[in-house]
Amino acid sequence: MRWVVVGARGMLGTDVVARLERLDEDVLALGRQDVDLSSPDSCAAALAGADVVVNCAAYTAVDDAETHEDEAYAVNAVGAGNLARAATAAGARLVHLSTDYVFDGTATAPYDEDAPTAPRSAYGRTKAAGERAVAESGGDHLVVRTAWLYGAHGACFPKTIARAAHARGALDVVDDQHGQPTWTVDVADVLVRLVATGAPAGTYHATSSGATTWHGFAQRVVESAGLDPAIVAPTTSEAFVRPAPRPAYSVLGHRRLVEVGVAPIGSWDERWAAAAAAVLAESEERV
Ligand SMILES: NC(=O)c1ccc[n+]([C@@H]2O[C@H](COP(=O)([O-])OP(=O)(O)OC[C@H]3O[C@@H](n4cnc5c(N)ncnc54)[C@H](OP(=O)(O)O)[C@@H]3O)[C@@H](O)[C@H]2O)c1
């Protein structure tokens, strides 16, 4: 089976390629220089011979998207649609990555895969438009939403927190946003298992189980970095305003994974314990 990974040098894409290579799969890893997502012809050429396409490419600068929504839309919506149509034409399955930001964050129980989307940020609007573009392409496509990603191969919350904790000795971190810190290695594993089981087309949620706040996660990160978690003080979103509104509640349910027999990812704290050394290695070197 031939896999094509688009966005292969991003934080998630790198781990998806690594997972496939470990499984001895035939994988073509494509970066920005290899495929122009704005061009249907370039997408068609890039996907020739593919059986499965994983789209990890995205405009992911959530705050910058507030003032550059057109640029984000070009990648996250138009690019996703071009890839989806090229995958359909090639007879390939597309696994398209999406996000908790498609929801409004006002829920009080985990979002079902079928819950209505209502993005509050520019990034969320472009990703929701990407989901629609993929659905409208008419092919055999899996939309996999994830959230609060961290990994060894990109900038992410735990690296920032560990560096800041070492440098400053005390930190304020928001305690009123709830979500599921999720390791890119675990998402890569879910994607591969979804394809291996022949999961039906549709939307799936690939996040860790359980939930915490950024403050709760930061305490664990600081502990893993060898410091006292008490140096992390709770603060509020109101005191820490960002250009893009953050969902207050980003917990995703895993009903559809269970229905197709793919075990959801373990609890966020147990998975962080497994990931911490690999993820923090680089930030410790730079302290
Ligand atoms: N990070 C999170 O917390 C998070 C949460 C929920 C969902 N997601 C979703 O998960 C997926 C992977 O995210 P990530 O964190 O791995 O993102 P990332 O590290 O920012 O990687 C995104 C990749 O997309 C590539 N890309 C951007 N614009 C492109 C273009 N016009 N043409 C081709 N490639 C382009 C980037 O290439 P360059 O390196 O050359 O810029 C980069 O390799 C995305 O769909 C994202 O929306 C992420």
mmCIF file of C-alpha atoms and ligand atoms in Angstrom:
data_model
loop_
_atom_site.group_PDB
_atom_site.id
_atom_site.type_symbol
_atom_site.label_atom_id
_atom_site.label_comp_id
_atom_site.label_asym_id
_atom_site.label_seq_id
_atom_site.Cartn_x
_atom_site.Cartn_y
_atom_site.Cartn_z
ATOM 1 C CA MET A 1 0.000 0.000 0.000
ATOM 2 C CA ARG A 2 1.445 3.400 -0.999
ATOM 3 C CA TRP A 3 1.046 6.226 1.535
ATOM 4 C CA VAL A 4 1.586 9.885 0.674
ATOM 5 C CA VAL A 5 2.010 12.222 3.642
ATOM 6 C CA VAL A 6 1.515 15.930 2.879
ATOM 7 C CA GLY A 7 2.896 18.390 5.420
ATOM 8 C CA ALA A 8 5.425 15.675 6.188
ATOM 9 C CA ARG A 9 7.921 17.987 7.903
ATOM 10 C CA GLY A 10 5.487 19.480 10.411
ATOM 11 C CA MET A 11 5.167 18.355 14.023
ATOM 12 C CA LEU A 12 2.533 15.686 13.346
ATOM 13 C CA GLY A 13 3.629 14.852 9.797
ATOM 14 C CA THR A 14 7.133 13.928 10.979
ATOM 15 C CA ASP A 15 5.741 11.384 13.436
ATOM 16 C CA VAL A 16 3.251 10.002 10.902
ATOM 17 C CA VAL A 17 6.101 9.349 8.452
ATOM 18 C CA ALA A 18 8.242 7.810 11.228
ATOM 19 C CA ARG A 19 5.394 5.491 12.255
ATOM 20 C CA LEU A 20 4.810 4.326 8.679
ATOM 21 C CA GLU A 21 8.530 3.774 8.091
ATOM 22 C CA ARG A 22 8.752 1.697 11.275
ATOM 23 C CA LEU A 23 5.915 -0.425 9.892
ATOM 24 C CA ASP A 24 7.876 -0.832 6.638
ATOM 25 C CA GLU A 25 5.103 0.846 4.652
ATOM 26 C CA ASP A 26 5.784 2.420 1.264
ATOM 27 C CA VAL A 27 5.658 6.132 2.170
ATOM 28 C CA LEU A 28 6.251 9.286 0.166
ATOM 29 C CA ALA A 29 6.851 12.300 2.426
ATOM 30 C CA LEU A 30 5.936 15.622 0.796
ATOM 31 C CA GLY A 31 6.821 19.075 2.097
ATOM 32 C CA ARG A 32 5.841 22.540 0.925
ATOM 33 C CA GLN A 33 8.412 22.478 -1.900
ATOM 34 C CA ASP A 34 7.036 19.201 -3.308
ATOM 35 C CA VAL A 35 3.365 20.105 -3.761
ATOM 36 C CA ASP A 36 1.511 23.373 -4.336
ATOM 37 C CA LEU A 37 -1.790 23.003 -2.517
ATOM 38 C CA SER A 38 -3.249 25.966 -4.398
ATOM 39 C CA SER A 39 -2.876 24.063 -7.680
ATOM 40 C CA PRO A 40 -5.235 21.162 -8.535
ATOM 41 C CA ASP A 41 -2.697 19.968 -11.137
ATOM 42 C CA SER A 42 0.162 19.945 -8.621
ATOM 43 C CA CYS A 43 -2.019 17.998 -6.144
ATOM 44 C CA ALA A 44 -3.013 15.502 -8.832
ATOM 45 C CA ALA A 45 0.626 14.947 -9.847
ATOM 46 C CA ALA A 46 1.745 14.559 -6.222
ATOM 47 C CA LEU A 47 -0.889 11.925 -5.440
ATOM 48 C CA ALA A 48 -0.375 9.751 -8.527
ATOM 49 C CA GLY A 49 -0.254 6.105 -7.441
ATOM 50 C CA ALA A 50 -1.311 6.818 -3.843
ATOM 51 C CA ASP A 51 -3.538 4.410 -1.935
ATOM 52 C CA VAL A 52 -3.748 6.518 1.227
ATOM 53 C CA VAL A 53 -3.067 10.246 1.570
ATOM 54 C CA VAL A 54 -2.555 11.860 4.986
ATOM 55 C CA ASN A 55 -2.969 15.638 4.967
ATOM 56 C CA CYS A 56 -0.983 17.104 7.872
ATOM 57 C CA ALA A 57 -0.333 20.394 6.016
ATOM 58 C CA ALA A 58 -2.045 23.415 7.492
ATOM 59 C CA TYR A 59 -1.701 27.067 8.359
ATOM 60 C CA THR A 60 -1.488 26.529 12.122
ATOM 61 C CA ALA A 61 -0.561 29.993 13.467
ATOM 62 C CA VAL A 62 -3.827 30.480 15.353
ATOM 63 C CA ASP A 63 -3.238 34.095 16.395
ATOM 64 C CA ASP A 64 -1.733 35.223 13.070
ATOM 65 C CA ALA A 65 -4.778 33.792 11.273
ATOM 66 C CA GLU A 66 -6.928 36.529 12.866
ATOM 67 C CA THR A 67 -5.198 39.080 10.618
ATOM 68 C CA HIS A 68 -4.270 36.693 7.749
ATOM 69 C CA GLU A 69 -7.475 34.710 7.353
ATOM 70 C CA ASP A 70 -7.176 34.648 3.535
ATOM 71 C CA GLU A 71 -3.749 33.019 3.771
ATOM 72 C CA ALA A 72 -5.034 30.485 6.289
ATOM 73 C CA TYR A 73 -8.107 29.802 4.136
ATOM 74 C CA ALA A 74 -5.922 29.200 1.077
ATOM 75 C CA VAL A 75 -4.168 26.297 2.820
ATOM 76 C CA ASN A 76 -6.763 25.008 5.281
ATOM 77 C CA ALA A 77 -9.836 25.183 3.039
ATOM 78 C CA VAL A 78 -8.850 25.606 -0.632
ATOM 79 C CA GLY A 79 -5.747 23.421 -0.293
ATOM 80 C CA ALA A 80 -7.667 20.742 1.612
ATOM 81 C CA GLY A 81 -10.334 20.702 -1.104
ATOM 82 C CA ASN A 82 -7.756 20.456 -3.898
ATOM 83 C CA LEU A 83 -6.042 17.540 -2.163
ATOM 84 C CA ALA A 84 -9.362 15.831 -1.464
ATOM 85 C CA ARG A 85 -10.456 16.057 -5.097
ATOM 86 C CA ALA A 86 -7.043 14.796 -6.250
ATOM 87 C CA ALA A 87 -7.284 11.884 -3.799
ATOM 88 C CA THR A 88 -10.791 11.074 -5.053
ATOM 89 C CA ALA A 89 -9.578 11.129 -8.661
ATOM 90 C CA ALA A 90 -6.638 8.864 -7.750
ATOM 91 C CA GLY A 91 -8.975 6.420 -5.965
ATOM 92 C CA ALA A 92 -7.061 7.009 -2.712
ATOM 93 C CA ARG A 93 -8.368 7.320 0.837
ATOM 94 C CA LEU A 94 -7.713 10.731 2.327
ATOM 95 C CA VAL A 95 -7.052 11.123 6.040
ATOM 96 C CA HIS A 96 -7.512 14.840 6.700
ATOM 97 C CA LEU A 97 -6.478 16.418 10.016
ATOM 98 C CA SER A 98 -8.751 18.894 11.720
ATOM 99 C CA THR A 99 -9.112 20.523 15.103
ATOM 100 C CA ASP A 100 -11.165 21.231 18.220
ATOM 101 C CA TYR A 101 -11.254 24.889 17.081
ATOM 102 C CA VAL A 102 -14.183 24.010 14.797
ATOM 103 C CA PHE A 103 -16.303 23.976 18.001
ATOM 104 C CA ASP A 104 -17.337 27.025 20.015
ATOM 105 C CA GLY A 105 -15.963 25.679 23.311
ATOM 106 C CA THR A 106 -19.161 26.306 25.283
ATOM 107 C CA ALA A 107 -20.012 22.627 25.893
ATOM 108 C CA THR A 108 -19.847 21.029 29.313
ATOM 109 C CA ALA A 109 -19.573 17.412 28.136
ATOM 110 C CA PRO A 110 -17.208 15.962 25.502
ATOM 111 C CA TYR A 111 -18.034 17.005 21.920
ATOM 112 C CA ASP A 112 -19.512 14.214 19.848
ATOM 113 C CA GLU A 113 -18.136 13.744 16.332
ATOM 114 C CA ASP A 114 -21.542 14.845 14.985
ATOM 115 C CA ALA A 115 -21.912 17.926 17.222
ATOM 116 C CA PRO A 116 -22.561 21.084 15.190
ATOM 117 C CA THR A 117 -19.464 23.114 14.381
ATOM 118 C CA ALA A 118 -19.430 26.802 15.339
ATOM 119 C CA PRO A 119 -15.873 28.172 15.181
ATOM 120 C CA ARG A 120 -15.118 31.422 17.018
ATOM 121 C CA SER A 121 -11.682 32.136 15.512
ATOM 122 C CA ALA A 122 -10.398 32.733 11.986
ATOM 123 C CA TYR A 123 -8.269 29.566 12.219
ATOM 124 C CA GLY A 124 -11.329 27.590 13.308
ATOM 125 C CA ARG A 125 -13.411 28.982 10.434
ATOM 126 C CA THR A 126 -10.772 27.989 7.873
ATOM 127 C CA LYS A 127 -10.445 24.475 9.339
ATOM 128 C CA ALA A 128 -14.244 24.023 9.413
ATOM 129 C CA ALA A 129 -14.334 25.141 5.764
ATOM 130 C CA GLY A 130 -11.628 22.533 5.074
ATOM 131 C CA GLU A 131 -13.782 19.811 6.628
ATOM 132 C CA ARG A 132 -16.677 20.854 4.375
ATOM 133 C CA ALA A 133 -14.428 20.944 1.292
ATOM 134 C CA VAL A 134 -13.222 17.422 2.051
ATOM 135 C CA ALA A 135 -16.788 16.160 2.570
ATOM 136 C CA GLU A 136 -17.974 17.832 -0.650
ATOM 137 C CA SER A 137 -15.196 16.233 -2.708
ATOM 138 C CA GLY A 138 -17.254 13.057 -2.662
ATOM 139 C CA GLY A 139 -14.399 10.639 -2.005
ATOM 140 C CA ASP A 140 -13.601 8.055 0.625
ATOM 141 C CA HIS A 141 -12.304 10.418 3.283
ATOM 142 C CA LEU A 142 -11.638 10.320 7.011
ATOM 143 C CA VAL A 143 -11.610 13.632 8.872
ATOM 144 C CA VAL A 144 -9.622 13.200 12.088
ATOM 145 C CA ARG A 145 -9.890 16.006 14.634
ATOM 146 C CA THR A 146 -7.200 16.340 17.231
ATOM 147 C CA ALA A 147 -6.315 19.008 19.821
ATOM 148 C CA TRP A 148 -3.658 20.354 22.188
ATOM 149 C CA LEU A 149 -0.891 18.572 20.242
ATOM 150 C CA TYR A 150 2.663 18.270 21.460
ATOM 151 C CA GLY A 151 5.566 16.430 19.898
ATOM 152 C CA ALA A 152 9.325 16.236 19.581
ATOM 153 C CA HIS A 153 9.430 17.835 16.126
ATOM 154 C CA GLY A 154 7.873 21.271 16.508
ATOM 155 C CA ALA A 155 7.170 24.196 18.784
ATOM 156 C CA CYS A 156 4.616 23.189 21.396
ATOM 157 C CA PHE A 157 3.278 24.064 24.845
ATOM 158 C CA PRO A 158 5.433 21.703 26.955
ATOM 159 C CA LYS A 159 8.684 22.919 25.373
ATOM 160 C CA THR A 160 7.683 26.544 25.916
ATOM 161 C CA ILE A 161 6.667 25.883 29.515
ATOM 162 C CA ALA A 162 9.819 23.916 30.359
ATOM 163 C CA ARG A 163 12.052 26.620 28.908
ATOM 164 C CA ALA A 164 10.149 29.415 30.667
ATOM 165 C CA ALA A 165 10.154 27.535 33.976
ATOM 166 C CA HIS A 166 13.920 27.096 33.868
ATOM 167 C CA ALA A 167 14.474 30.694 32.773
ATOM 168 C CA ARG A 168 11.992 32.511 35.032
ATOM 169 C CA GLY A 169 11.440 30.209 38.009
ATOM 170 C CA ALA A 170 7.701 31.060 38.253
ATOM 171 C CA LEU A 171 4.833 31.013 35.761
ATOM 172 C CA ASP A 172 1.167 31.985 35.481
ATOM 173 C CA VAL A 173 -0.847 29.613 33.310
ATOM 174 C CA VAL A 174 -4.572 29.720 32.486
ATOM 175 C CA ASP A 175 -6.770 27.432 34.535
ATOM 176 C CA ASP A 176 -10.114 28.040 32.793
ATOM 177 C CA GLN A 177 -9.548 26.276 29.446
ATOM 178 C CA HIS A 178 -10.171 22.538 29.451
ATOM 179 C CA GLY A 179 -8.746 20.057 26.963
ATOM 180 C CA GLN A 180 -6.788 16.916 26.242
ATOM 181 C CA PRO A 181 -2.998 17.241 25.801
ATOM 182 C CA THR A 182 -2.206 14.811 22.993
ATOM 183 C CA TRP A 183 1.088 13.355 21.749
ATOM 184 C CA THR A 184 1.670 13.394 17.984
ATOM 185 C CA VAL A 185 3.032 9.835 18.204
ATOM 186 C CA ASP A 186 -0.353 8.664 19.531
ATOM 187 C CA VAL A 187 -2.290 10.473 16.793
ATOM 188 C CA ALA A 188 -0.029 8.879 14.165
ATOM 189 C CA ASP A 189 -0.814 5.494 15.673
ATOM 190 C CA VAL A 190 -4.589 6.124 15.604
ATOM 191 C CA LEU A 191 -4.459 7.215 11.953
ATOM 192 C CA VAL A 192 -2.633 4.061 10.955
ATOM 193 C CA ARG A 193 -5.031 1.858 12.952
ATOM 194 C CA LEU A 194 -8.095 3.588 11.446
ATOM 195 C CA VAL A 195 -6.839 2.837 7.949
ATOM 196 C CA ALA A 196 -5.773 -0.702 8.867
ATOM 197 C CA THR A 197 -9.260 -1.568 10.182
ATOM 198 C CA GLY A 198 -10.918 -0.154 7.053
ATOM 199 C CA ALA A 199 -12.896 2.343 9.140
ATOM 200 C CA PRO A 200 -15.844 3.807 7.243
ATOM 201 C CA ALA A 201 -15.574 7.343 5.868
ATOM 202 C CA GLY A 202 -16.548 10.073 8.311
ATOM 203 C CA THR A 203 -15.311 12.094 11.257
ATOM 204 C CA TYR A 204 -13.215 10.722 14.123
ATOM 205 C CA HIS A 205 -11.656 12.286 17.226
ATOM 206 C CA ALA A 206 -8.049 11.406 18.074
ATOM 207 C CA THR A 207 -7.180 13.007 21.414
ATOM 208 C CA SER A 208 -5.968 11.644 24.729
ATOM 209 C CA SER A 209 -8.620 10.462 27.170
ATOM 210 C CA GLY A 210 -9.525 12.417 30.292
ATOM 211 C CA ALA A 211 -9.098 16.182 30.495
ATOM 212 C CA THR A 212 -7.153 18.876 32.286
ATOM 213 C CA THR A 213 -6.481 22.614 32.010
ATOM 214 C CA TRP A 214 -3.379 24.299 30.614
ATOM 215 C CA HIS A 215 -2.427 24.961 34.241
ATOM 216 C CA GLY A 216 -2.824 21.272 35.149
ATOM 217 C CA PHE A 217 -0.743 20.248 32.153
ATOM 218 C CA ALA A 218 1.925 22.880 32.883
ATOM 219 C CA GLN A 219 2.331 21.514 36.406
ATOM 220 C CA ARG A 220 3.026 18.046 35.007
ATOM 221 C CA VAL A 221 5.466 19.450 32.468
ATOM 222 C CA VAL A 222 7.372 21.386 35.110
ATOM 223 C CA GLU A 223 7.542 18.282 37.265
ATOM 224 C CA SER A 224 8.938 16.292 34.312
ATOM 225 C CA ALA A 225 11.525 19.050 33.820
ATOM 226 C CA GLY A 226 12.758 18.410 37.366
ATOM 227 C CA LEU A 227 11.209 21.504 38.973
ATOM 228 C CA ASP A 228 8.571 22.059 41.655
ATOM 229 C CA PRO A 229 5.046 22.130 40.124
ATOM 230 C CA ALA A 230 4.088 24.705 42.760
ATOM 231 C CA ILE A 231 5.963 27.355 40.712
ATOM 232 C CA VAL A 232 3.032 27.245 38.245
ATOM 233 C CA ALA A 233 0.263 29.563 39.449
ATOM 234 C CA PRO A 234 -3.258 29.558 38.004
ATOM 235 C CA THR A 235 -4.530 32.547 36.046
ATOM 236 C CA THR A 236 -7.561 33.270 33.842
ATOM 237 C CA SER A 237 -8.101 33.762 30.114
ATOM 238 C CA GLU A 238 -9.289 37.285 30.938
ATOM 239 C CA ALA A 239 -5.893 38.106 32.427
ATOM 240 C CA PHE A 240 -4.063 36.536 29.474
ATOM 241 C CA VAL A 241 -5.831 37.836 26.364
ATOM 242 C CA ARG A 242 -4.664 36.493 22.983
ATOM 243 C CA PRO A 243 -5.613 37.725 19.486
ATOM 244 C CA ALA A 244 -7.676 34.579 18.756
ATOM 245 C CA PRO A 245 -10.322 33.473 21.241
ATOM 246 C CA ARG A 246 -9.482 30.107 22.812
ATOM 247 C CA PRO A 247 -12.257 27.527 23.346
ATOM 248 C CA ALA A 248 -12.999 27.248 27.074
ATOM 249 C CA TYR A 249 -13.918 23.587 26.677
ATOM 250 C CA SER A 250 -12.138 21.527 24.012
ATOM 251 C CA VAL A 251 -12.775 18.012 25.245
ATOM 252 C CA LEU A 252 -13.556 15.619 22.379
ATOM 253 C CA GLY A 253 -15.477 12.359 22.737
ATOM 254 C CA HIS A 254 -14.286 9.125 21.121
ATOM 255 C CA ARG A 255 -17.592 7.390 20.297
ATOM 256 C CA ARG A 256 -16.775 6.665 16.672
ATOM 257 C CA LEU A 257 -13.315 5.205 17.380
ATOM 258 C CA VAL A 258 -14.915 2.796 19.826
ATOM 259 C CA GLU A 259 -17.657 1.911 17.329
ATOM 260 C CA VAL A 260 -15.097 0.901 14.673
ATOM 261 C CA GLY A 261 -12.960 -1.046 17.169
ATOM 262 C CA VAL A 262 -10.002 1.334 17.344
ATOM 263 C CA ALA A 263 -8.920 1.819 20.959
ATOM 264 C CA PRO A 264 -8.854 5.531 21.887
ATOM 265 C CA ILE A 265 -5.593 7.040 23.131
ATOM 266 C CA GLY A 266 -4.910 6.544 26.863
ATOM 267 C CA SER A 267 -5.302 9.185 29.542
ATOM 268 C CA TRP A 268 -3.444 12.464 28.956
ATOM 269 C CA ASP A 269 -1.306 12.168 32.107
ATOM 270 C CA GLU A 270 -0.239 8.586 31.440
ATOM 271 C CA ARG A 271 0.631 9.478 27.817
ATOM 272 C CA TRP A 272 2.558 12.583 28.931
ATOM 273 C CA ALA A 273 4.603 10.388 31.270
ATOM 274 C CA ALA A 274 5.477 8.218 28.255
ATOM 275 C CA ALA A 275 6.278 11.205 26.017
ATOM 276 C CA ALA A 276 8.014 13.678 28.336
ATOM 277 C CA ALA A 277 11.652 12.629 27.865
ATOM 278 C CA ALA A 278 11.430 12.627 24.058
ATOM 279 C CA VAL A 279 9.478 15.877 23.848
ATOM 280 C CA LEU A 280 11.533 17.838 26.365
ATOM 281 C CA ALA A 281 14.942 16.611 25.166
ATOM 282 C CA GLU A 282 15.364 19.499 22.730
ATOM 283 C CA SER A 283 14.131 22.221 25.115
ATOM 284 C CA GLU A 284 16.520 21.013 27.837
ATOM 285 C CA GLU A 285 19.443 21.212 25.435
ATOM 286 C CA ARG A 286 18.540 24.858 24.747
ATOM 287 C CA VAL A 287 18.129 25.983 28.377
HETATM 288 N N1 LIG B 1 -0.690 21.726 16.823
HETATM 289 C C1 LIG B 1 -1.860 21.530 17.412
HETATM 290 O O1 LIG B 1 -2.036 21.732 18.626
HETATM 291 C C2 LIG B 1 -3.037 21.050 16.610
HETATM 292 C C3 LIG B 1 -4.257 20.898 17.279
HETATM 293 C C4 LIG B 1 -5.353 20.444 16.568
HETATM 294 C C5 LIG B 1 -5.244 20.122 15.230
HETATM 295 N N2 LIG B 1 -4.053 20.304 14.594
HETATM 296 C C6 LIG B 1 -4.003 19.967 13.155
HETATM 297 O O2 LIG B 1 -3.066 18.927 12.984
HETATM 298 C C7 LIG B 1 -2.439 19.064 11.693
HETATM 299 C C8 LIG B 1 -0.925 19.057 11.865
HETATM 300 O O3 LIG B 1 -0.561 20.146 12.708
HETATM 301 P P1 LIG B 1 0.933 20.392 13.208
HETATM 302 O O4 LIG B 1 0.851 20.840 14.613
HETATM 303 O O5 LIG B 1 1.792 19.232 12.825
HETATM 304 O O6 LIG B 1 1.293 21.656 12.323
HETATM 305 P P2 LIG B 1 2.718 22.228 11.876
HETATM 306 O O7 LIG B 1 3.811 21.681 12.707
HETATM 307 O O8 LIG B 1 2.529 23.707 11.757
HETATM 308 O O9 LIG B 1 2.897 21.602 10.431
HETATM 309 C C9 LIG B 1 2.114 22.022 9.361
HETATM 310 C C10 LIG B 1 2.848 21.663 8.098
HETATM 311 O O10 LIG B 1 2.081 22.190 7.011
HETATM 312 C C11 LIG B 1 2.994 22.722 6.072
HETATM 313 N N3 LIG B 1 2.358 23.749 5.267
HETATM 314 C C12 LIG B 1 1.866 24.933 5.666
HETATM 315 N N4 LIG B 1 1.406 25.622 4.609
HETATM 316 C C13 LIG B 1 1.631 24.843 3.525
HETATM 317 C C14 LIG B 1 1.391 25.001 2.139
HETATM 318 N N5 LIG B 1 0.827 26.099 1.642
HETATM 319 N N6 LIG B 1 1.745 23.998 1.308
HETATM 320 C C15 LIG B 1 2.325 22.881 1.787
HETATM 321 N N7 LIG B 1 2.584 22.683 3.087
HETATM 322 C C16 LIG B 1 2.243 23.650 3.938
HETATM 323 C C17 LIG B 1 4.111 23.319 6.910
HETATM 324 O O11 LIG B 1 5.245 23.442 6.104
HETATM 325 P P3 LIG B 1 6.454 24.404 6.556
HETATM 326 O O12 LIG B 1 7.118 23.669 7.673
HETATM 327 O O13 LIG B 1 7.276 24.498 5.318
HETATM 328 O O14 LIG B 1 5.834 25.709 6.962
HETATM 329 C C18 LIG B 1 4.263 22.282 8.003
HETATM 330 O O15 LIG B 1 5.170 21.276 7.618
HETATM 331 C C19 LIG B 1 -3.023 20.333 11.086
HETATM 332 O O16 LIG B 1 -4.106 19.995 10.273
HETATM 333 C C20 LIG B 1 -3.532 21.117 12.286
HETATM 334 O O17 LIG B 1 -4.595 21.984 11.932
HETATM 335 C C21 LIG B 1 -2.941 20.755 15.255
#
